[in-house]
Amino acid sequence: MPLLNLGIVAHVDAGKTSLTERLLFEAGAVSRPGSVDDGTTRTDSMELERRRGITIRAAVTSIHLGDLTVNLLDTPGHPDFIAEVERSLAVLDAAVLVVSGVEGVQPQTVAIWRALRRIGVPTLFFVNKVDRRGADVDRVLGQIRRRLTTCPVMLTTVTGQGGRDARVRALSLDAEPVVAAVAEADDAIAGRWLSGEPVRARDVRRAIRRAVRRTELAPVACGSAITGAGVPQLRHILAGLLPRCDERDGPVAGTVFAVDRDGHGRRAWLRLWSGRLRVRDRVALNGDRPQTVTEIAVSEPDGILVRASASAGQIAAVRGLSARIGQHVGDPPRRHLYRFPPPTRQALVEPVDPAQRLALFAGLADMADEDPLVDLRLDEHRSEAVIRLHGEVQKEVIASLLEERYGVRVRFSGTLTACIERVVGTGGAEDRVRERGNPYLAGVGLRVEAAPVGHGIEFRPGIEPGRLPPAFVAATEEGVRAALRYGRFGWPVTDCVITMTSSQYCPRQSRPHQKFDKSISSVAADFRNLAPVVVTAALREAGTRVCQPVERFDVNLPHEQADAVTALLGRLGAAIDGTADAGGYLEVSGTLPSSRVPRIAAALPDLTGGEAVLTAHFDHYAPVTGEDPPVLPRRGPDPADRREWFRAVPR
């Protein structure tokens, strides 16, 4: 049976979850549509989603449209979850972008549309809420054409819009408005239409299919998810005009786009691109050590059902894999490989009840294991947990999950821009056994060198093979990497090469007539604890520079407000790359430090009467200039203070 993996995406409150519920109802999957207001939707399973009436985690459900099986992905609409949206888009065959017929194209609509274009997902627009007072389909269609700079093809028409009795009917594919719109993207249709030849509906259908697959035009339907007006016509368009998934033979290839836990444990959600995955198969994630699949459940119209295998095109919940979101099995198509942008804010997470600190650490570790967007830094010596964030609402989500799953109530403090440190030069340090107050039976020499941007942290043993037991080398690397989470100014250090230049250890031995005595024998912990002291000294000699995140922004605004907005951007230190006309609006693009993006976002509505659209995403890190580097206070023993460290971390 043919398959279509379809995403439902929209600006918050445009009605995407309501549309998903209506499609489920029309397909007979539910006896009545769920209500966002009542918290009865099938796809919003988290308590916080029901309470706030927003979608936070992408959810999967399935329906039949004739002989076509459609896997529906209901994705978040709040700006804080754009990364959740983008990683879901990467596994889709097509998407429905829901636009409110009252509010029209909104800021997040533009952000999602740009993500769809960037990934290359064929898209259909659904103009929702035609039954609401103030609905204006023609106005919204104009906004889609101007603000999203795309070629829309209206395939339905509405009568009585703005009232509960609004009715929708489908337009014939050979109708003049449809043919004229398709002619903009198809030369053959344009030639016949301009020459006055009759254009057949089947030729228009083929032309739309080709153009949609190439993302050269976007079909548009209108209706109401609440009353059901226009939904039968939408179902017909979904089944007839959107590209279906390509089922490919060959080796198994798939992408992990979600990880969750149910009553039976952890499961990874995979979109399979090719081949067949079976229970007991051994698969490698990102080329690592193979793991055994212990259970496969496939999304079907009757629910998530356990099956012996899953084939290309299907979405499967798999147990037995220690998978993270974004990992892949085999070789997925290149456009479906998703890269996670680094978060630009960070905050300290603390339990309201100090006795629950260990439970907090365990819960955060589980959440970080599921989701790379939960960028966690745990430090047992400092007894602190730092979360790097993509937005303020993410704090509420994390707090809600910790309380629901683990019974831990938390508070956030010290929210800052998440900086990094880069090594400037080369530095070295060495500590030898029983010298300079070294309490460990270990000697280590380390050299730190700067590496190119994007290189990350590379550890090189450096010493001759066999000179030091492998367990001690591994422990040294572990200690080095732990220490580099906190550089000279307290920020994570990256883009450097650390080379082990010397080593000493005391062989395994015992006192006369006794068993092994670790007080006179080196153990791995000696190297793990000494390495932070040595690498901190080497960093002090090499020097580090604090770098702040910089975002690339695009502001779409009316020409009349251009002077006021560009002046504000200049005051905040933006580097404007250029301006361009975009459908009657001005598009201003450039880069701006992440710490100042919220000020732009807060000021734009007043400066432009709510018409400006700001989109911004991480671009690069740049050195902090013109001021003292921001210092992140330490809350535990500092390896730079040898006596403090040696007292706090005894052998």
GROMACS .gro file of C-alpha atoms in nm, residues 4-10 16 19 23 65 72 89 92-99 109 112-113 116-117 120-128 141 144 148 150-156 173 208-209 211-213 215-223 230-243:
model
   74
    4LEU     CA    1   0.279   0.942   0.259
    5ASN     CA    2   0.462   1.086   0.560
    6LEU     CA    3   0.291   1.421   0.607
    7GLY     CA    4   0.376   1.699   0.849
    8ILE     CA    5   0.117   1.940   0.989
    9VAL     CA    6   0.299   2.267   1.065
   10ALA     CA    7   0.188   2.620   1.154
   16LYS     CA    8  -0.277   2.258   1.312
   19LEU     CA    9  -0.682   2.001   1.172
   23LEU     CA   10  -0.851   1.446   0.962
   65LEU     CA   11  -0.713   0.806   0.244
   72LEU     CA   12   0.055   1.241   1.025
   89LEU     CA   13   1.055   1.821   0.869
   92LEU     CA   14   0.874   1.414   0.570
   93ASP     CA   15   0.757   1.347   0.217
   94ALA     CA   16   0.535   1.657   0.221
   95ALA     CA   17   0.381   1.911   0.460
   96VAL     CA   18   0.060   2.104   0.519
   97LEU     CA   19   0.131   2.458   0.635
   98VAL     CA   20  -0.177   2.584   0.820
   99VAL     CA   21  -0.243   2.960   0.801
  109THR     CA   22   0.467   3.111   0.950
  112ILE     CA   23   0.857   2.756   0.915
  113TRP     CA   24   0.818   2.831   0.544
  116LEU     CA   25   1.052   2.396   0.454
  117ARG     CA   26   1.225   2.559   0.157
  120GLY     CA   27   1.313   2.104   0.024
  121VAL     CA   28   0.980   1.969   0.154
  122PRO     CA   29   0.683   1.988  -0.093
  123THR     CA   30   0.415   2.198   0.077
  124LEU     CA   31   0.040   2.256   0.061
  125PHE     CA   32  -0.126   2.556   0.232
  126PHE     CA   33  -0.449   2.518   0.427
  127VAL     CA   34  -0.619   2.851   0.504
  128ASN     CA   35  -0.804   2.768   0.826
  141LEU     CA   36  -0.361   3.440  -0.051
  144ILE     CA   37   0.130   3.407   0.085
  148LEU     CA   38   0.651   3.398   0.122
  150THR     CA   39   0.592   3.155  -0.373
  151CYS     CA   40   0.348   3.064  -0.648
  152PRO     CA   41   0.018   2.957  -0.481
  153VAL     CA   42  -0.252   2.764  -0.671
  154MET     CA   43  -0.596   2.801  -0.513
  155LEU     CA   44  -0.783   2.471  -0.557
  156THR     CA   45  -1.096   2.547  -0.353
  173LEU     CA   46  -0.841   2.166  -1.244
  208ILE     CA   47   0.090   2.027  -1.043
  209ARG     CA   48   0.240   1.699  -0.923
  211ALA     CA   49   0.586   2.134  -0.979
  212VAL     CA   50   0.496   2.042  -0.619
  213ARG     CA   51   0.765   1.774  -0.609
  215THR     CA   52   0.875   2.287  -0.477
  216GLU     CA   53   0.803   2.530  -0.763
  217LEU     CA   54   0.442   2.591  -0.662
  218ALA     CA   55   0.219   2.530  -0.363
  219PRO     CA   56  -0.145   2.413  -0.378
  220VAL     CA   57  -0.383   2.608  -0.151
  221ALA     CA   58  -0.707   2.483   0.007
  222CYS     CA   59  -0.931   2.660   0.256
  223GLY     CA   60  -1.175   2.548   0.524
  230GLY     CA   61  -1.322   2.209   0.326
  231VAL     CA   62  -1.167   1.903   0.490
  232PRO     CA   63  -1.310   1.650   0.236
  233GLN     CA   64  -1.162   1.862  -0.044
  234LEU     CA   65  -0.830   1.875   0.144
  235ARG     CA   66  -0.829   1.496   0.177
  236HIS     CA   67  -0.880   1.465  -0.199
  237ILE     CA   68  -0.589   1.701  -0.270
  238LEU     CA   69  -0.361   1.516  -0.026
  239ALA     CA   70  -0.432   1.182  -0.192
  240GLY     CA   71  -0.411   1.308  -0.549
  241LEU     CA   72  -0.147   1.580  -0.575
  242LEU     CA   73   0.122   1.540  -0.309
  243PRO     CA   74   0.428   1.322  -0.378
   0.00000   0.00000   0.00000
